[in-house]
Coordinates of C-alpha atoms in Angstrom, one line a residue:
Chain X
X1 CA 0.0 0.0 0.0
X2 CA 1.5 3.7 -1.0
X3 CA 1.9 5.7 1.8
X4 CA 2.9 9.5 1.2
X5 CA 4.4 11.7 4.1
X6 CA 4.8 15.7 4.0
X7 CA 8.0 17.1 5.8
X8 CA 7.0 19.5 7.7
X9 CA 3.9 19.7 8.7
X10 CA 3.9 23.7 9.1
X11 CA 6.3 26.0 8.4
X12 CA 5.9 29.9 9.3
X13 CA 9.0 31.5 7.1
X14 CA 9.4 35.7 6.9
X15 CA 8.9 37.2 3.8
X16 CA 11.6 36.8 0.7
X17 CA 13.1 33.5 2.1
X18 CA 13.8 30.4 -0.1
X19 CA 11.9 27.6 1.5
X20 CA 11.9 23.3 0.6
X21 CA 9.2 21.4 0.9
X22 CA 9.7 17.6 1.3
X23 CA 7.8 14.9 -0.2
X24 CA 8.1 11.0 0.2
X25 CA 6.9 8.0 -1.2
X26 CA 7.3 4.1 -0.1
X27 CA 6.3 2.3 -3.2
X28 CA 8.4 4.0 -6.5
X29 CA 5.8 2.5 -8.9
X30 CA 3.9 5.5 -9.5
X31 CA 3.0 7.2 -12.9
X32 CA 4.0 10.6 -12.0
X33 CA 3.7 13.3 -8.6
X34 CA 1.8 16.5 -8.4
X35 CA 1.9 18.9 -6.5
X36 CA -1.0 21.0 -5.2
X37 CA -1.7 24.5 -3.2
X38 CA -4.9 24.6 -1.0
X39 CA -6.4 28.0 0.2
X40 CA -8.3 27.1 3.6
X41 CA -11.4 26.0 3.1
X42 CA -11.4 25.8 -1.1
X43 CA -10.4 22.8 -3.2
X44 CA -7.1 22.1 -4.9
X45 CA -5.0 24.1 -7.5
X46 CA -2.5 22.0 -9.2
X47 CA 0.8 23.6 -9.4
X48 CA 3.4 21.0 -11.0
X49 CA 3.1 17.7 -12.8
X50 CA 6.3 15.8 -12.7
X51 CA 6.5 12.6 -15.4
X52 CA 7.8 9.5 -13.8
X53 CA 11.0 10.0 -16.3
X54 CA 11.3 13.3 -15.3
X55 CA 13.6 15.0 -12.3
X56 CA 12.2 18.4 -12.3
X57 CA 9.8 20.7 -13.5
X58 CA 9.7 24.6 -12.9
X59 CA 6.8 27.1 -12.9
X60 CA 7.2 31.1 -12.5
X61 CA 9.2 31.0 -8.8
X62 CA 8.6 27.1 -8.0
X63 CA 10.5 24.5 -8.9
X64 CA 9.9 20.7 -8.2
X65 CA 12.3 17.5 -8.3
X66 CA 11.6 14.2 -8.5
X67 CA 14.1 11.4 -7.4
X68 CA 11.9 7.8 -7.9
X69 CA 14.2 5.2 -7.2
X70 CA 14.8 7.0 -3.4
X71 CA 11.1 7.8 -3.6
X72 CA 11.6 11.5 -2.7
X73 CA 10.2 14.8 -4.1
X74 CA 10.9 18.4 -3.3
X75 CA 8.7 21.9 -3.8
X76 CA 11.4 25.0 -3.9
X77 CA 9.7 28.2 -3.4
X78 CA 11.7 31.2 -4.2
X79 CA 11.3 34.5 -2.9
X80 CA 8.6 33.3 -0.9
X81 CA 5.7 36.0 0.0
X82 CA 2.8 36.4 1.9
X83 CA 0.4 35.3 -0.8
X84 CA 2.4 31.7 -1.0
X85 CA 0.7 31.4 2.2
X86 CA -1.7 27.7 1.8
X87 CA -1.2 24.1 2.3
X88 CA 0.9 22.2 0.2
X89 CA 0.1 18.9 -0.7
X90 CA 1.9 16.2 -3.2
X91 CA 0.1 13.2 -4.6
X92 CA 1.2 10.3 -6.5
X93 CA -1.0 7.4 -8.7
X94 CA 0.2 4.0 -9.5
X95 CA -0.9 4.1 -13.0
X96 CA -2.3 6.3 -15.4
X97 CA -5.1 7.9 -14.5
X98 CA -5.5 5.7 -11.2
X99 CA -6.3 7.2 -8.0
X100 CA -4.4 9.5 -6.6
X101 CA -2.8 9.0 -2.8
X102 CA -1.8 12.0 -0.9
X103 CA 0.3 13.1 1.7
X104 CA -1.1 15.4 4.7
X105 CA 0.3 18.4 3.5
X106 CA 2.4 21.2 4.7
X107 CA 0.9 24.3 6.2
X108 CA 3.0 26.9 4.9
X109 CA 2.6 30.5 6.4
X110 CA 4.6 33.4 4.9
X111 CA 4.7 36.7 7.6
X112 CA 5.3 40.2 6.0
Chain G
X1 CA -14.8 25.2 -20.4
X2 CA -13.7 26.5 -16.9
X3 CA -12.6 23.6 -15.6
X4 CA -14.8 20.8 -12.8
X5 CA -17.8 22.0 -11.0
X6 CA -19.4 21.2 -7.8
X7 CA -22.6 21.6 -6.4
X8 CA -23.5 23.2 -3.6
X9 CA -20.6 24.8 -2.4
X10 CA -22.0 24.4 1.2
X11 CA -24.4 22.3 2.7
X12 CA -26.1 21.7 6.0
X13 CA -28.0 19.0 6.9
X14 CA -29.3 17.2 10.5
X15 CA -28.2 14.2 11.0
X16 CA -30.5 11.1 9.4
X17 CA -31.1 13.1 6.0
X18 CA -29.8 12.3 2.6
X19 CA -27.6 14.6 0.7
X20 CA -26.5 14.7 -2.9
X21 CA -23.3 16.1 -4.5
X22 CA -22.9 17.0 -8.3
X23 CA -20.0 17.5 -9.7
X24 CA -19.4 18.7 -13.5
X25 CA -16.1 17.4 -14.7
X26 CA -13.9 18.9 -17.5
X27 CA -15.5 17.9 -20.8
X28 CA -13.1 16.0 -22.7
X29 CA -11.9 13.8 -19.2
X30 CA -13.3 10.4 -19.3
X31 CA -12.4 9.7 -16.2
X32 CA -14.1 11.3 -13.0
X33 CA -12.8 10.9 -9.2
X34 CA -14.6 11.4 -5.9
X35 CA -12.5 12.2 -2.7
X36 CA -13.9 12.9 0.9
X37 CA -10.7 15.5 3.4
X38 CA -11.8 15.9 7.0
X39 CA -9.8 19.1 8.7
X40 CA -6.1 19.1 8.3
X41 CA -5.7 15.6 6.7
X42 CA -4.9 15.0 3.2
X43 CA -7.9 13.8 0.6
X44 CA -9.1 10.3 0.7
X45 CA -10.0 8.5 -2.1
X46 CA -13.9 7.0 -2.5
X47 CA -14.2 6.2 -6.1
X48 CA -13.5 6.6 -9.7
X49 CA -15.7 6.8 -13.2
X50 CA -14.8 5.9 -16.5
X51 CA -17.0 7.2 -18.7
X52 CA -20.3 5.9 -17.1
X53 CA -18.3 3.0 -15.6
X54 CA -17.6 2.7 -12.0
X55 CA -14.1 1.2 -11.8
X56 CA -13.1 1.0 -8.0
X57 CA -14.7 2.1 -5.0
X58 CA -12.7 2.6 -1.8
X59 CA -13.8 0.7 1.3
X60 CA -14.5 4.0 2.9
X61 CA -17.1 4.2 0.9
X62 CA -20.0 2.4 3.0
X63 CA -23.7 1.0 1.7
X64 CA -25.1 4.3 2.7
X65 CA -22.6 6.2 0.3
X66 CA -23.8 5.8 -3.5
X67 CA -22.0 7.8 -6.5
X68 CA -23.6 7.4 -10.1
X69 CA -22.3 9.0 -13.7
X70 CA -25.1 8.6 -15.9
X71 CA -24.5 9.2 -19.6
X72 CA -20.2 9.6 -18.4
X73 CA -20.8 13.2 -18.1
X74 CA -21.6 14.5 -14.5
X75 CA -21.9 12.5 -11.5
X76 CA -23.4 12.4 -8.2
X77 CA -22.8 11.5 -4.4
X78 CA -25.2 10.7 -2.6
X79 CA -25.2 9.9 1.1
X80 CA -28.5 8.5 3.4
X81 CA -29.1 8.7 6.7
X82 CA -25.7 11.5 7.1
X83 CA -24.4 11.2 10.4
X84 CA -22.0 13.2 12.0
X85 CA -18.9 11.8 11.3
X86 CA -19.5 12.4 7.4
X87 CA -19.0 16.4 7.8
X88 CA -16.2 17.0 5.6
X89 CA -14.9 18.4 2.2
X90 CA -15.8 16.4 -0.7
X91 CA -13.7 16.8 -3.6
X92 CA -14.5 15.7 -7.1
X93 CA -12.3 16.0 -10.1
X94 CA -11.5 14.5 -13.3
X95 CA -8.4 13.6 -15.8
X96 CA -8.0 11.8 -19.1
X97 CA -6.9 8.1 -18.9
X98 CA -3.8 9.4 -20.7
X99 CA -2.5 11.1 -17.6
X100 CA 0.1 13.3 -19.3
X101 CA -1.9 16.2 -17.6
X102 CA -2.9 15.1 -14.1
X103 CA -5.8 15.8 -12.5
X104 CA -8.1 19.0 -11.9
X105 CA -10.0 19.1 -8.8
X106 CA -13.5 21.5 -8.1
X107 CA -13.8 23.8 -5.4
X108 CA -15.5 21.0 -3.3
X109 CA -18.5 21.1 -1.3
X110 CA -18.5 21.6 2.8
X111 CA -20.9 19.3 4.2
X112 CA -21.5 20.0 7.6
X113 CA -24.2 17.2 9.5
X114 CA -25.4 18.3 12.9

């Protein structure tokens, strides 16, 4: 059974700092890893879709890695500001279009 | 197309009634996904559509739970006789089987039994 666990849980950064976000996975069959943002009390907005064969994907000032085979992602957040604010949440399936299994998320909160 | 849709946003219901979700997936995704979150936990899969197939169902889903996709366009949850431990965000969203896009999730709806 894939289990998926978020390291930290919350994180309360000041504004402008660089900030990871960890991400691991015990079974490294899976068909890719997403990563999603989650405003309190709203659904999910998918930032990044890393293939399987991929190591990384960047969007804007995020940037996401992939290692499989050790069954470990990271988020990078740049320049982190107040509106990064959210939980963070990765997800992997097994296959194609399978369901998705998620971690708990990391609380992030960015202070001006 | 703006993307998946769920209806209500909200809802409040005493315990013992029956509630029904819809969600509206993206158009061209054959594949629609149902997932229940309770307050700082991650989502937790219940089921999955494709088309007008239902392909797995999780074993949280229990005989008083009931999703349908008529036609493989929109679905529906419903749930009799809520109790109180079913308050929570359920999340629908959909993807094509080729998952070289992932998935795109709804807004959800809040359903809050008391």
């Amino acid at each position: 059974k894939q289990e998926v666990t978020q390291i930290p849980a919350a994180l309360s950064v000041p504004e402008g700092e660089n900030l990871v976000l960890n991400c691991s996975f015990t079974d490294s069959a899976i068909y890719n890893l997403q990563w999603f943002r989650q405003d309190p009390g709203k659904g999910l907005t998918s930032l990044l879709l890393i293939q399987s064969s991929q190591r990384e994907q960047t969007s804007g000032r995020l940037n996401a890695s992939l290692d499989k085979s050790s069954g470990r992602s990271t988020l990078y957040i740049a320049a982190s500001q107040p509106g990064d604010s959210a939980t963070y949440l990765c997800a992997v399936p097994r296959t194609s279009g399978s369901r998705l299994t998620f971690g708990e998320g990391t609380q992030l909160t960015v202070n001006p | 197309d703006t993307g998946v849709s769920q209806d209500p946003r909200h809802k409040i219901t005493k315990r013992g009634q029956n509630v029904t979700f819809r969600c509206d997936p993206i158009s061209e995704h054959n594949r629609l996904y149902w997932y229940r979150q309770t307050l700082g936990q991650g989502p937790e899969f219940l089921t999955y559509f494709q088309n007008e197939a239902q392909l797995e169902k999780s074993r949280l889903l229990s005989d008083r739970f009931s999703a349908e996709r008529p036609k493989g366009s929109f679905s529906t949850l419903e749930i009799q006789r809520t109790e109180q431990g079913d308050s929570a965000m359920y999340l629908c969203a959909s993807s094509l089987v080729q998952g070289l896009y992932g998935y795109t999730f709804g807004s959800g709806t809040r359903l809050t039994v008391v």
